[in-house]
Short mmCIF file of N, CA, C and O in Angstrom, two decimals:
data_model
loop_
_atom_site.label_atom_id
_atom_site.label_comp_id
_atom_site.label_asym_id
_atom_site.label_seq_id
_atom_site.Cartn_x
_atom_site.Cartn_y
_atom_site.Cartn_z
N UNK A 1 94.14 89.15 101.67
CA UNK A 1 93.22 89.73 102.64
C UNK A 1 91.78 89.35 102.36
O UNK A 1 90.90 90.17 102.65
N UNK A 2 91.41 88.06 101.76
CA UNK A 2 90.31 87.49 101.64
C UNK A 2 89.18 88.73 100.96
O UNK A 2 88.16 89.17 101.50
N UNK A 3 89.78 89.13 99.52
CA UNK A 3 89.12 90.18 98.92
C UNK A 3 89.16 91.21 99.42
O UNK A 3 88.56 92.04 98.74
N UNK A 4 89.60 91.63 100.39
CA UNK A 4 88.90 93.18 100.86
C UNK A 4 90.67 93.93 100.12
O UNK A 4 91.74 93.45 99.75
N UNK A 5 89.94 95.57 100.26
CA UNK A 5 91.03 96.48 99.24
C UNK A 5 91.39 97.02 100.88
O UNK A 5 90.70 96.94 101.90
N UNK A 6 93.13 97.73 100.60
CA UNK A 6 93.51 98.16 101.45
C UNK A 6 93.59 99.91 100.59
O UNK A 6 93.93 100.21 99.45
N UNK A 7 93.18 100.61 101.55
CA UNK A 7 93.61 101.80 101.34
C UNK A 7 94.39 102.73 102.06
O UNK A 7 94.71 102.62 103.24
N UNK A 8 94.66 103.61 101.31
CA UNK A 8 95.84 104.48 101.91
C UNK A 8 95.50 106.28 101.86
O UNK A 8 94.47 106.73 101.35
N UNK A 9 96.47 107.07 102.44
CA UNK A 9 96.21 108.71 102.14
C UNK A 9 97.38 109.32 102.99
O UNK A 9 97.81 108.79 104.02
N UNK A 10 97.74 110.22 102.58
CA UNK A 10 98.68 111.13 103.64
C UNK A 10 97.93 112.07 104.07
O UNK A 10 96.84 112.39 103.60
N UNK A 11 98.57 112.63 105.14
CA UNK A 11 97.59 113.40 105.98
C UNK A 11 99.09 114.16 106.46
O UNK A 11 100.22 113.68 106.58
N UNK A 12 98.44 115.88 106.73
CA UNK A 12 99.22 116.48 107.61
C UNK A 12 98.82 116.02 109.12
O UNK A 12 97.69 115.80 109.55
N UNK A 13 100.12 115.95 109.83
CA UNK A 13 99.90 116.03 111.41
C UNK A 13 98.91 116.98 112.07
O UNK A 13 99.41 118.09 112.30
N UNK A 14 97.73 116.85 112.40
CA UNK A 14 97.34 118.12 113.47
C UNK A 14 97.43 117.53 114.43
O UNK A 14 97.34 116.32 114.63
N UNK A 15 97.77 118.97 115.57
CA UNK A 15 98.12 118.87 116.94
C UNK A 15 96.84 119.26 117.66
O UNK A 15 96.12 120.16 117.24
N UNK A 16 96.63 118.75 118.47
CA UNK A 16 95.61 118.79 119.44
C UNK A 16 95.47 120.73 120.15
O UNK A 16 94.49 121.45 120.32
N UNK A 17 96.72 120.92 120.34
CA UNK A 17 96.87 121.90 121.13
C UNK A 17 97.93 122.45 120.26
O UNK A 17 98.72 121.64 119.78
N UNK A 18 98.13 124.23 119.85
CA UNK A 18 99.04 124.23 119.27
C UNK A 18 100.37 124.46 119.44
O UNK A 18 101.08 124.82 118.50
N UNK A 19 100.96 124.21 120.96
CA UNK A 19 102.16 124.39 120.79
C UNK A 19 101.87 122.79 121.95
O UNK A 19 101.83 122.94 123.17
N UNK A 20 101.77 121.86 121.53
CA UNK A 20 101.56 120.23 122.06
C UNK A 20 102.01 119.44 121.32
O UNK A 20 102.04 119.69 120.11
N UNK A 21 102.41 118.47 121.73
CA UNK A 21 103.25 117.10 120.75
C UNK A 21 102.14 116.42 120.24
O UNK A 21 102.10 115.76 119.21
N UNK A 22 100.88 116.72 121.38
CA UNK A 22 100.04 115.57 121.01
C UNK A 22 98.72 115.46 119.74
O UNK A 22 98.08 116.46 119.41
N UNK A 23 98.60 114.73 119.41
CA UNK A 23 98.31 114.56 117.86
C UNK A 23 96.72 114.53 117.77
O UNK A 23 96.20 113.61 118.40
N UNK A 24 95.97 115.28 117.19
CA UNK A 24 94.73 115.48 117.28
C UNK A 24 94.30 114.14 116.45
O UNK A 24 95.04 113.88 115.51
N UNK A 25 93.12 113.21 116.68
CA UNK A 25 92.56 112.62 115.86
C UNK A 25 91.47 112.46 116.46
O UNK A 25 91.30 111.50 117.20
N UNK A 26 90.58 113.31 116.26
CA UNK A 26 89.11 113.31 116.03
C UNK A 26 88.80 113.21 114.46
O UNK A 26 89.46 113.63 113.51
N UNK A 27 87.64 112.57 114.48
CA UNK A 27 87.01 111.93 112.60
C UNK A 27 85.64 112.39 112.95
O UNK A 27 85.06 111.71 113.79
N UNK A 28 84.96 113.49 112.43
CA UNK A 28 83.52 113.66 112.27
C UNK A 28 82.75 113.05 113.23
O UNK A 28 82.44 113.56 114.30
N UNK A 29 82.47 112.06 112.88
CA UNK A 29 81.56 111.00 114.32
C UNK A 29 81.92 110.60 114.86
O UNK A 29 81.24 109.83 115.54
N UNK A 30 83.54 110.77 115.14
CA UNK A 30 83.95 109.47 116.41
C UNK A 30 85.88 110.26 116.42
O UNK A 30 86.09 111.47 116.29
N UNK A 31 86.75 109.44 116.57
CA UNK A 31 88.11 109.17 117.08
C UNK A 31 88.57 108.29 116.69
O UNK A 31 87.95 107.29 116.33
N UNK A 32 90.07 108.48 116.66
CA UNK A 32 90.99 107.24 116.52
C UNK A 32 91.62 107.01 117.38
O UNK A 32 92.36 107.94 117.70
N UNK A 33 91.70 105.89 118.14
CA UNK A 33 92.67 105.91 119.27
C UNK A 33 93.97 104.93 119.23
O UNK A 33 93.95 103.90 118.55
N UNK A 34 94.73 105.20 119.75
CA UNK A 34 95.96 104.19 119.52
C UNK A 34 95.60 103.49 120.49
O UNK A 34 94.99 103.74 121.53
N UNK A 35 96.35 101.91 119.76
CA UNK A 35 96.36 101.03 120.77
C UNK A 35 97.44 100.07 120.14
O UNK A 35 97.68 99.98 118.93
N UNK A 36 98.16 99.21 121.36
CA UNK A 36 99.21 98.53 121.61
C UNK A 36 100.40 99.38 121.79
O UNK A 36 100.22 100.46 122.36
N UNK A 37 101.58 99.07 121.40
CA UNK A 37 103.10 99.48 121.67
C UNK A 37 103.48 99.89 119.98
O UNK A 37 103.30 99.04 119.11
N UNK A 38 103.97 101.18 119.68
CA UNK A 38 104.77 101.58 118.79
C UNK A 38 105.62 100.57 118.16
O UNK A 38 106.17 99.91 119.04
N UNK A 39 105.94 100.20 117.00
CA UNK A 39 106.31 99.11 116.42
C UNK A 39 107.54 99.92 115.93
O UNK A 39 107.40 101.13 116.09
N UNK A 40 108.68 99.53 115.37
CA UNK A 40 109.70 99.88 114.43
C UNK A 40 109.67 99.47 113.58
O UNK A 40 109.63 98.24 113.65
N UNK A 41 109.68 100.18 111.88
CA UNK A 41 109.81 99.46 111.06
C UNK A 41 111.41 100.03 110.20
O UNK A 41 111.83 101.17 110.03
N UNK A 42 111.90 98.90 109.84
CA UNK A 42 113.84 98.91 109.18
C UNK A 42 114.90 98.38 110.48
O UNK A 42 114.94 98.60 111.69
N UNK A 43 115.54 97.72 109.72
CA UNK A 43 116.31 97.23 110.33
C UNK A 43 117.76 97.08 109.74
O UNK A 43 117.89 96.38 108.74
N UNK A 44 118.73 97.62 110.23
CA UNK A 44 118.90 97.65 112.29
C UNK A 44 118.58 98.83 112.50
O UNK A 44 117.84 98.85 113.48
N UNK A 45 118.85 100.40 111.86
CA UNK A 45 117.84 101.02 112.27
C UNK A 45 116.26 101.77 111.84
O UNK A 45 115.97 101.98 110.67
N UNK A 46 115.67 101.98 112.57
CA UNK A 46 114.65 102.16 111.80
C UNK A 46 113.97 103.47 111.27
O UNK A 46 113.75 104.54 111.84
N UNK A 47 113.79 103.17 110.38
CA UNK A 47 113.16 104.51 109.28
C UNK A 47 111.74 105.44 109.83
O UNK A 47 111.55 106.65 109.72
N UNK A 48 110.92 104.45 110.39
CA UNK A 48 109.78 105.06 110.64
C UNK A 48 108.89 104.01 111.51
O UNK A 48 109.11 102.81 111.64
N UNK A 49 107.91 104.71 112.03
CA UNK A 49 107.36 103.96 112.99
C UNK A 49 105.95 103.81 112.92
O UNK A 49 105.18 104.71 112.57
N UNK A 50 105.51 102.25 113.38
CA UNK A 50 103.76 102.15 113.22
C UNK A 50 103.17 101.87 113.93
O UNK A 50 103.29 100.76 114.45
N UNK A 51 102.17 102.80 114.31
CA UNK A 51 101.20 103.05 115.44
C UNK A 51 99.93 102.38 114.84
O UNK A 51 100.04 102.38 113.61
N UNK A 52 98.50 101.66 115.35
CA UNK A 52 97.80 100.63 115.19
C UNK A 52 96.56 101.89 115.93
O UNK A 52 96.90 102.22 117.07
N UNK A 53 95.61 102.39 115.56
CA UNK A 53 94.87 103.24 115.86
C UNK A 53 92.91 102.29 115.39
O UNK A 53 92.37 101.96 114.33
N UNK A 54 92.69 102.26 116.23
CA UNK A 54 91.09 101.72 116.71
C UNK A 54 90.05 102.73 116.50
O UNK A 54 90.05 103.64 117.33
N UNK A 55 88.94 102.78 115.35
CA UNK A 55 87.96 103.98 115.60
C UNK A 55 86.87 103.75 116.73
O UNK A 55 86.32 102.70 117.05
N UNK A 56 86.76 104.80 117.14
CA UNK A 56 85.44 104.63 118.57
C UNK A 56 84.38 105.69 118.04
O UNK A 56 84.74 106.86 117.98
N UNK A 57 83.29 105.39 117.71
CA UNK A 57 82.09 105.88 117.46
C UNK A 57 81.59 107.01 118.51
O UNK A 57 81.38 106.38 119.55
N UNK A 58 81.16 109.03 118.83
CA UNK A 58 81.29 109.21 119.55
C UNK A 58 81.89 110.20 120.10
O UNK A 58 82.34 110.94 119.22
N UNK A 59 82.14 110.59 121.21
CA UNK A 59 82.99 111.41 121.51
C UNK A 59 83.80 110.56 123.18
O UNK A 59 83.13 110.04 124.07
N UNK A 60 84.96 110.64 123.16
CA UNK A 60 85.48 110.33 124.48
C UNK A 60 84.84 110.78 125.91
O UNK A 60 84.27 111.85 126.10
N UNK A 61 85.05 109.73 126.90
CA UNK A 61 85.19 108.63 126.93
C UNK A 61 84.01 107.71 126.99
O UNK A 61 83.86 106.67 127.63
N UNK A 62 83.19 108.35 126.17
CA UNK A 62 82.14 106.91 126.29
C UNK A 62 81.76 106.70 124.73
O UNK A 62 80.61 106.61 124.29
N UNK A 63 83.09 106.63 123.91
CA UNK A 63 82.80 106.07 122.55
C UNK A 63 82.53 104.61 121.98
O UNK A 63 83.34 103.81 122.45
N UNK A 64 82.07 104.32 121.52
CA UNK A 64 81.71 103.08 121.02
C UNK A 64 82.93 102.24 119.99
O UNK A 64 82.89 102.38 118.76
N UNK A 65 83.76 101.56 120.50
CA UNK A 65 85.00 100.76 119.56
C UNK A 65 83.78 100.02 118.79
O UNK A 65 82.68 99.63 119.18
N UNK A 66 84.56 99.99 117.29
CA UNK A 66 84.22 99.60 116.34
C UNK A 66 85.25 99.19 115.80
O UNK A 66 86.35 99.51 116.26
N UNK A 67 85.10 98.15 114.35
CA UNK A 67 86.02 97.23 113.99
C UNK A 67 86.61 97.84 112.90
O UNK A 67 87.15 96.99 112.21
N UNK A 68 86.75 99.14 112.38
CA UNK A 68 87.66 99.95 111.72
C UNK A 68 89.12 100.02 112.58
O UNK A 68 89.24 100.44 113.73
N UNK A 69 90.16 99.50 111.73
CA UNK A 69 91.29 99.40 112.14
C UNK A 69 92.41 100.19 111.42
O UNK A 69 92.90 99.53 110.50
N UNK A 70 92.96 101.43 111.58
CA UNK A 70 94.18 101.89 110.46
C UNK A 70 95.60 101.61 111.40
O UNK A 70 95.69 101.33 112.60
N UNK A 71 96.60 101.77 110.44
CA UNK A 71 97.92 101.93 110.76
C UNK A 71 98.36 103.18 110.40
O UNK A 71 98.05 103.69 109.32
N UNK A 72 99.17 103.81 111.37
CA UNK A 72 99.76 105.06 111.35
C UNK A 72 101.30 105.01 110.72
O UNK A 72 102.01 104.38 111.52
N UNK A 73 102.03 105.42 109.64
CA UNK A 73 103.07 105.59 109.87
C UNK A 73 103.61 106.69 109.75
O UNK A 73 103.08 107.36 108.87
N UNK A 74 104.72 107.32 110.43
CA UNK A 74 105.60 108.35 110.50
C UNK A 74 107.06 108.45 110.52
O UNK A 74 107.63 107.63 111.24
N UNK A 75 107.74 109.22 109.92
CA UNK A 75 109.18 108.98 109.95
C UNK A 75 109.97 108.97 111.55
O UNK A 75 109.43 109.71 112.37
N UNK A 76 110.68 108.52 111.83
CA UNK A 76 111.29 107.93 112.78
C UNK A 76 112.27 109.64 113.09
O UNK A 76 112.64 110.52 112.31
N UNK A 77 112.37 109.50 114.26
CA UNK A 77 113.45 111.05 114.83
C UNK A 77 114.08 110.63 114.46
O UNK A 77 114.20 109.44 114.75
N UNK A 78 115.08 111.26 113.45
CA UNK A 78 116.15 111.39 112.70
C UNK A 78 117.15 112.35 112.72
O UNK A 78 116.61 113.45 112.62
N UNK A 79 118.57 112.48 112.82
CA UNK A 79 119.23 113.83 112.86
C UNK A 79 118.63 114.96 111.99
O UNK A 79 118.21 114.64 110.88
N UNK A 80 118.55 116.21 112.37
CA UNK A 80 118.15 117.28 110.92
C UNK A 80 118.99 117.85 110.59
O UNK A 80 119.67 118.49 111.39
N UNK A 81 119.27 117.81 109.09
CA UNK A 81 120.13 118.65 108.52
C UNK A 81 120.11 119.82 109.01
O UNK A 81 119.04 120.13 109.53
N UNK A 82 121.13 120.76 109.03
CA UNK A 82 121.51 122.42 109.29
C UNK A 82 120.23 123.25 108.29
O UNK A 82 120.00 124.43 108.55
N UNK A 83 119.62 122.72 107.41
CA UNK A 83 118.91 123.53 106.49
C UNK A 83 117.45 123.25 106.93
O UNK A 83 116.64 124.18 106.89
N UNK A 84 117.15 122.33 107.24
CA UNK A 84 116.38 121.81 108.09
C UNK A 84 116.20 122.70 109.69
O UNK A 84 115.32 123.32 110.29
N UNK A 85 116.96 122.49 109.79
CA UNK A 85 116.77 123.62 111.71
C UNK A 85 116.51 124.77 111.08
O UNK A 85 115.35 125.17 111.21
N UNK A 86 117.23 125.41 110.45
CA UNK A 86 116.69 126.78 109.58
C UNK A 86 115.51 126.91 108.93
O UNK A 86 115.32 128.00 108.39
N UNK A 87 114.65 126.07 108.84
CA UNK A 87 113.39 126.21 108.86
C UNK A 87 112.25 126.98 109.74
O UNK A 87 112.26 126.17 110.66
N UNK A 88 111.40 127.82 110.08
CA UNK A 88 110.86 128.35 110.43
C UNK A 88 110.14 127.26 111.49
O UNK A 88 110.57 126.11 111.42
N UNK A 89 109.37 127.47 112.19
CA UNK A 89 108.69 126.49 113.04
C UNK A 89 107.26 125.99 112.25
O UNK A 89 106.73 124.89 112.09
N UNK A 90 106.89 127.38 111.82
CA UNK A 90 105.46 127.23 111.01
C UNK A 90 106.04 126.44 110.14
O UNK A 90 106.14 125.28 110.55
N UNK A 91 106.56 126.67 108.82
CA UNK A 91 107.04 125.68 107.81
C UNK A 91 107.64 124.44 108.55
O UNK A 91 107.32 123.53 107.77
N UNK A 92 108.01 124.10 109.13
CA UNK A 92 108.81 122.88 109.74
C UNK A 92 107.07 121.88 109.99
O UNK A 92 106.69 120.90 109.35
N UNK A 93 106.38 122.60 111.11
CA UNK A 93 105.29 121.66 111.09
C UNK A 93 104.49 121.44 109.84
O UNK A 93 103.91 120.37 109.63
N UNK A 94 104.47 122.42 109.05
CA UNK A 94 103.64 121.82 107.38
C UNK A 94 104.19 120.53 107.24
O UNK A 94 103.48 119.52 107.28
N UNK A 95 106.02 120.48 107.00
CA UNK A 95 106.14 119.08 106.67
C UNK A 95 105.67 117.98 107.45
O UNK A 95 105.42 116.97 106.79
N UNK A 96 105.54 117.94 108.28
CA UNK A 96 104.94 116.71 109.39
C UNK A 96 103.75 115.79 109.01
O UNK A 96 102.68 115.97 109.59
N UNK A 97 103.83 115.18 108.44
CA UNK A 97 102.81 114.22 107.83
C UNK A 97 102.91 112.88 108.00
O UNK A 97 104.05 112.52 108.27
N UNK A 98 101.90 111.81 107.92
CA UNK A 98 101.63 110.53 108.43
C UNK A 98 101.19 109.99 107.03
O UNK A 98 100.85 110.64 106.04
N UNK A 99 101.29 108.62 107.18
CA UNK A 99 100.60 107.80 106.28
C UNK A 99 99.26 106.96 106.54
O UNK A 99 99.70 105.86 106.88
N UNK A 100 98.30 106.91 106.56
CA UNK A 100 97.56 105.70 107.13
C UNK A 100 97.18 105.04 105.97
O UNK A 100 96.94 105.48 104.85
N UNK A 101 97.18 103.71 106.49
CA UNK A 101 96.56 102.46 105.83
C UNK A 101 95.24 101.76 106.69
O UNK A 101 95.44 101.30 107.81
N UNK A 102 93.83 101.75 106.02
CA UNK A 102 93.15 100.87 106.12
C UNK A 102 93.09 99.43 105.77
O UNK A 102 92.11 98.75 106.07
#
């Protein structure tokens, strides 16, 4: 990568809204926004999935794209174990976490 360091962090999921699928990412001065098509990663099937997220300087919709680029990953819908559904809803979303890479 022509010297530059890649970094990484886990992050819990926040939801925009709290009973919403959709995934809050506001950053202090600006947003992350996705962009392109959901990728699969494993094969033949796949484990988890990577989303390509663009920072915009700002607040929507008149943020400023900038050349900060992360990757999102998350585990792929998967059957849940019986112990798993028995999870509470509150505890169930704690586990929900992402990876990003700069």
């Amino acid at each position: 990568m022509g010297g530059e360091k890649e970094w990484y962090f886990f992050s819990p999921r926040d939801r925009k809204y709290p009973n919403g699928q959709r995934p809050n990412r506001a950053a202090g001065t600006g947003y992350w926004k996705a962009t392109g098509a959901d990728k699969p990663v494993g094969s033949p099937r796949a484990v988890a999935i990577k989303k390509a997220l663009v920072f915009y300087a700002g607040k929507p919709p008149k943020g400023v794209k900038t050349n900060w680029i992360m990757h999102e990953y998350r585990l792929a819908d998967v059957d849940r174990s019986a112990a798993a559904r028995k999870l509470s809803k509150s505890s169930h979303n704690a586990l929900r976490v992402s990876i990003y890479f700069f």
